[in-house]
GROMACS .gro file of C-alpha atoms in nm:
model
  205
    1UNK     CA    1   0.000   0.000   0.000
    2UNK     CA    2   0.190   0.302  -0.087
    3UNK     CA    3   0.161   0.598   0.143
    4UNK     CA    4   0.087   0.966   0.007
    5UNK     CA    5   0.303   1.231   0.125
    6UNK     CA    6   0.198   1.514   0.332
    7UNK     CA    7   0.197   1.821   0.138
    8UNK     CA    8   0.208   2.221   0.186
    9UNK     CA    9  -0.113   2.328   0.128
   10UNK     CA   10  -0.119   2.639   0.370
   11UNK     CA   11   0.046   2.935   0.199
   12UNK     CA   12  -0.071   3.233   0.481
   13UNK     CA   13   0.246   3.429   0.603
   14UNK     CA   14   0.402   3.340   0.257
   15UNK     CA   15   0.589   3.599   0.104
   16UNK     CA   16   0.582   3.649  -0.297
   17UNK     CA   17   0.836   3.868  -0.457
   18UNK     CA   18   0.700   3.947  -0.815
   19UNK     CA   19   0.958   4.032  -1.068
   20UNK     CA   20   0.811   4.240  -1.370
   21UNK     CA   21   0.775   4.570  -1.550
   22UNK     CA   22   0.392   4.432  -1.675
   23UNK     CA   23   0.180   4.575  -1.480
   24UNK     CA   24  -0.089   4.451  -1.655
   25UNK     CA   25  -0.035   4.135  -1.483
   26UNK     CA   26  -0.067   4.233  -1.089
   27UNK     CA   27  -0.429   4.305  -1.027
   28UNK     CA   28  -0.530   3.899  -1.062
   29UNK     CA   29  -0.235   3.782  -0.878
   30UNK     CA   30  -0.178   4.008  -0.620
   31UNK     CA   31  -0.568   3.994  -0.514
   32UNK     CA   32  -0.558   3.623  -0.538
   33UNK     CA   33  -0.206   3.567  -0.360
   34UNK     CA   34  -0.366   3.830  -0.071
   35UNK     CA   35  -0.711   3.568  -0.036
   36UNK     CA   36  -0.459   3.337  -0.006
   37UNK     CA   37  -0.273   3.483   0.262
   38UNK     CA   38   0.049   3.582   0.093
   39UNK     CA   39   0.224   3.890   0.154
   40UNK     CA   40   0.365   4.050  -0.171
   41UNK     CA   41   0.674   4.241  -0.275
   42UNK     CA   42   0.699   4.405  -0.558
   43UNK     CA   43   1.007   4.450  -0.764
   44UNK     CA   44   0.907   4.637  -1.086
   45UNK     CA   45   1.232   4.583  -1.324
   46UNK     CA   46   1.315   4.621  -1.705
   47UNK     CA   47   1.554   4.350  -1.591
   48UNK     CA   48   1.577   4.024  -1.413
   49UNK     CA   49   1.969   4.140  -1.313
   50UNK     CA   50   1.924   4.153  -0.893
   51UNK     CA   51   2.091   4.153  -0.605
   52UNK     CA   52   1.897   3.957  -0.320
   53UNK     CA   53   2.129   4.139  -0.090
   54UNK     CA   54   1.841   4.421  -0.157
   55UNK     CA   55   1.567   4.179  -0.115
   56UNK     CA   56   1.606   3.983   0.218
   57UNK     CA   57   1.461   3.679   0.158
   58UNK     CA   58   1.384   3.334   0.389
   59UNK     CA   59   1.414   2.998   0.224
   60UNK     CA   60   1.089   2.889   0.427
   61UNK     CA   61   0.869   3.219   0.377
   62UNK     CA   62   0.953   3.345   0.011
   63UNK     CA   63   0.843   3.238  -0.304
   64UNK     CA   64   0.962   3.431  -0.649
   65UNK     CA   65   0.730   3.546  -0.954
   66UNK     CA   66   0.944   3.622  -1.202
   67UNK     CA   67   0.868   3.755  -1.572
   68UNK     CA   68   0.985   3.552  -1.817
   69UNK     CA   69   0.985   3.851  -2.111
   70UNK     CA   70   1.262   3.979  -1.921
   71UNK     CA   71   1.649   3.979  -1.967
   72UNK     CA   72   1.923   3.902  -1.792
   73UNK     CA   73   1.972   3.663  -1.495
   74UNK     CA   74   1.836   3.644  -1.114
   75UNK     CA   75   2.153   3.622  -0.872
   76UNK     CA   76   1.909   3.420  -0.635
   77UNK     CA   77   2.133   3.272  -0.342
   78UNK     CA   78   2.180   2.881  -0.351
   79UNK     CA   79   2.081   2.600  -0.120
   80UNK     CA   80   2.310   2.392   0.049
   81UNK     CA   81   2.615   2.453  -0.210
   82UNK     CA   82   2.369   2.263  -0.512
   83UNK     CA   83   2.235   2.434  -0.849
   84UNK     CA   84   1.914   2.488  -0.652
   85UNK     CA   85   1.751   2.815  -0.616
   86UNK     CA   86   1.716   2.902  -0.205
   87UNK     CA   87   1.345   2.946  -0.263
   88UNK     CA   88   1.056   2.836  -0.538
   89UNK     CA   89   1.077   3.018  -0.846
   90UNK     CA   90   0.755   3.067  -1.076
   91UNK     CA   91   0.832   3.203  -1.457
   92UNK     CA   92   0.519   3.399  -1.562
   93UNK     CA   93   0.535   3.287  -1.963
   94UNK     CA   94   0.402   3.478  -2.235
   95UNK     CA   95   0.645   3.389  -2.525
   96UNK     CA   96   0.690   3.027  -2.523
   97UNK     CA   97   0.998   3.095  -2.712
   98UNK     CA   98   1.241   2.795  -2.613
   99UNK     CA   99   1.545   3.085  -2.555
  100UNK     CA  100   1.290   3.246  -2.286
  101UNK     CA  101   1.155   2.960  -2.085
  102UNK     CA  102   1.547   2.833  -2.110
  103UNK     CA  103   1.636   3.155  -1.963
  104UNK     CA  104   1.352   3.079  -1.672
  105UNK     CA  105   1.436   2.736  -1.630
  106UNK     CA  106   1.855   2.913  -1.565
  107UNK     CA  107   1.747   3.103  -1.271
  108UNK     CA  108   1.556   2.825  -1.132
  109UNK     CA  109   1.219   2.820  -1.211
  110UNK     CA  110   1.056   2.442  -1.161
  111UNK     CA  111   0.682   2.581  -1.239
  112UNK     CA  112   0.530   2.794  -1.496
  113UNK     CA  113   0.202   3.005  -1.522
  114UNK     CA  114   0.089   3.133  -1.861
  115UNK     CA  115   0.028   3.524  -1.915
  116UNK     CA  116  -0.231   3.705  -1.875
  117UNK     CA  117  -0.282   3.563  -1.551
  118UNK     CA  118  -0.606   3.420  -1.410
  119UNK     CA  119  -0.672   3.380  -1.055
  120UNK     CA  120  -0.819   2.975  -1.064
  121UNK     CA  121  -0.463   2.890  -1.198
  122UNK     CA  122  -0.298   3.071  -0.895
  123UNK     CA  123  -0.296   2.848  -0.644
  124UNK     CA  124  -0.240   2.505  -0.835
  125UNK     CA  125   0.074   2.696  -0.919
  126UNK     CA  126   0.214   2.763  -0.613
  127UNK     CA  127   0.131   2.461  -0.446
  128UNK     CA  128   0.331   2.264  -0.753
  129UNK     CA  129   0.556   2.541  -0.704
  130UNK     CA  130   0.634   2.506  -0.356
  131UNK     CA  131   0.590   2.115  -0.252
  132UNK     CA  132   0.841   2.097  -0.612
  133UNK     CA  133   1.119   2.275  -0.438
  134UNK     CA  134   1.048   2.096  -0.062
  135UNK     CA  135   1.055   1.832  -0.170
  136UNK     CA  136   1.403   1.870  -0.407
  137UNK     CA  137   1.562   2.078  -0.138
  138UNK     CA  138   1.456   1.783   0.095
  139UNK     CA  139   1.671   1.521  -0.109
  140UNK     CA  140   1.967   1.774  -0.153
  141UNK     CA  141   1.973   1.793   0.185
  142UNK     CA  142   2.002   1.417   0.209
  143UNK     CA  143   2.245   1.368  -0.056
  144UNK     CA  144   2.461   1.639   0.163
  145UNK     CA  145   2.392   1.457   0.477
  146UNK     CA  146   2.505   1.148   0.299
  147UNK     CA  147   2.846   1.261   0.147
  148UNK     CA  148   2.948   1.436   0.479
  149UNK     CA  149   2.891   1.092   0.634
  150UNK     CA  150   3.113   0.920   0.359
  151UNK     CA  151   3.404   1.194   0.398
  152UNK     CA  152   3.424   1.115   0.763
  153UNK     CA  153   3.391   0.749   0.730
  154UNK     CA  154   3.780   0.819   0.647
  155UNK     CA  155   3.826   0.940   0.971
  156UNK     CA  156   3.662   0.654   1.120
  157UNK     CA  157   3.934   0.430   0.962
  158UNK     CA  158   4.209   0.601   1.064
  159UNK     CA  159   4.091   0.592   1.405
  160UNK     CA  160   4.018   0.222   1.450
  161UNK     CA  161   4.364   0.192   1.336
  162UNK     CA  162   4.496   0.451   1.599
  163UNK     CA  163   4.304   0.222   1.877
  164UNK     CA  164   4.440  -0.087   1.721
  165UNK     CA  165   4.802   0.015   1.753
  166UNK     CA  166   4.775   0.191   2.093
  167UNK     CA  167   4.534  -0.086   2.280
  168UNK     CA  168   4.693  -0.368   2.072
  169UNK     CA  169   4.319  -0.486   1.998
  170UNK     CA  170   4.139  -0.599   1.700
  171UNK     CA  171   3.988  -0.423   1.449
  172UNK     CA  172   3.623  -0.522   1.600
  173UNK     CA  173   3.718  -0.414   1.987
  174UNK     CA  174   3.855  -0.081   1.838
  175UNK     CA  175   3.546  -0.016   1.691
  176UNK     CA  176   3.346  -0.096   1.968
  177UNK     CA  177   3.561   0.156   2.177
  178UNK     CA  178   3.515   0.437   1.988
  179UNK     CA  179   3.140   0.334   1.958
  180UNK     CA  180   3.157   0.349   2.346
  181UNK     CA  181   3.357   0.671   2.346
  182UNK     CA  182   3.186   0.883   2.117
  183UNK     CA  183   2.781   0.779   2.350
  184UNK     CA  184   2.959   0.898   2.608
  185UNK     CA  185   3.073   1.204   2.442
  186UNK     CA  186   2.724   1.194   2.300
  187UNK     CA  187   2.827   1.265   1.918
  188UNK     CA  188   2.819   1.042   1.601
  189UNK     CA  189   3.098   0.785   1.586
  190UNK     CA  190   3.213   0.982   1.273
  191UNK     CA  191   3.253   1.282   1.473
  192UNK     CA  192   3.425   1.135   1.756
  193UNK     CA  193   3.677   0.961   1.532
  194UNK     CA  194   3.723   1.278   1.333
  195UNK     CA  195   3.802   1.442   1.662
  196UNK     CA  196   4.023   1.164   1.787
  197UNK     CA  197   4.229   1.133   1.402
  198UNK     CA  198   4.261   1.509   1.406
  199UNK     CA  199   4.437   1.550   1.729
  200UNK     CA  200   4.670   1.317   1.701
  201UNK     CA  201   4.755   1.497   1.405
  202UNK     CA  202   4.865   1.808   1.600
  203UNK     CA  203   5.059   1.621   1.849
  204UNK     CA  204   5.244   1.509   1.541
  205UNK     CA  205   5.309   1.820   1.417
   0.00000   0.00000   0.00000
């Protein structure tokens, strides 16, 4: 039996930053993002070119509208050192020229809405939109977890062998005494050994 995932459905205290010099295009979604509970910014640009450093924004508050008929590209901080975009973007599409959603899909945007806007299409957007990015930002996050974990397995070598040659044990009981160590310490194995590897490395040298 599979087992559906629990999804963001609640977008009140949400914060939209809409990118665009169309103002054509605000009325509909700003009156349905405000039923919805979202709080809006508005960044009317000729340009896409920004600096976030301007425009404070919170990986689990903001969402981005941005206008796909304009140029340039959206320095949008990353998440966790990946390609990802901090927070969902949404291109707003009226030319479904390949060199303009490519642009879009380039500074991040998983979800499109077509132009001129209508309010029913709103909300299916950002909730695509925003469970999308969870829910990749959720398995970077994972593969991150992961790879630290492999990079101090290393450690976790080099200290069995430390306890092998300074206890004369086996592999096994050197294991089991960092094991022991690092619940007493209360911290990972991997960060106990890390610990252990790295200052025996200073006494070194």
């Amino acid at each position: 039996m599979s087992i559906e995932r629990a999804r963001i459905q609640n977008f009140a205290r949400r914060q939209a930053t809409i990118v665009t010099a169309d103002q054509r295009l605000l009325p509909s979604l700003q009156n349905t993002l405000a039923k919805l509970g979202v709080q809006i910014r508005l960044v009317s640009s000729q340009t896409t070119t920004l600096l976030f450093d301007d425009y404070p924004i919170d990986r689990n508050v903001d969402v981005l509208f941005l206008d796909g008929d304009l140029s340039g590209n959206v320095n949008i901080p990353r998440f966790c050192e990946t390609a990802l975009p901090l927070i969902p973007v949404i291109g707003m599409v009226g030319s479904e020229a390949p060199s303009r959603l490519g642009r879009l899909m380039n500074n991040g945007a998983t979800t499109f809405i077509k132009k001129p806007i209508y309010a029913d299409a709103v909300f299916s957007t950002l909730f695509m939109a925003i469970n999308t990015h969870h829910e990749k930002t959720q398995l970077a996050q994972r593969i991150h977890t992961l790879e630290e974990r492999r990079h101090a397995r290393r450690y976790v070598i080099k200290a069995v062998t430390l306890v092998m040659q300074q206890f004369s044990v086996d592999d096994e009981e050197a294991y089991n005494l960092l094991r022991r160590h690092s619940m007493n310490e209360q911290c990972s194995i991997e960060h106990y050994a890390q610990q252990l590897v790295q200052q025996h490395e200073r006494t070194l040298g």
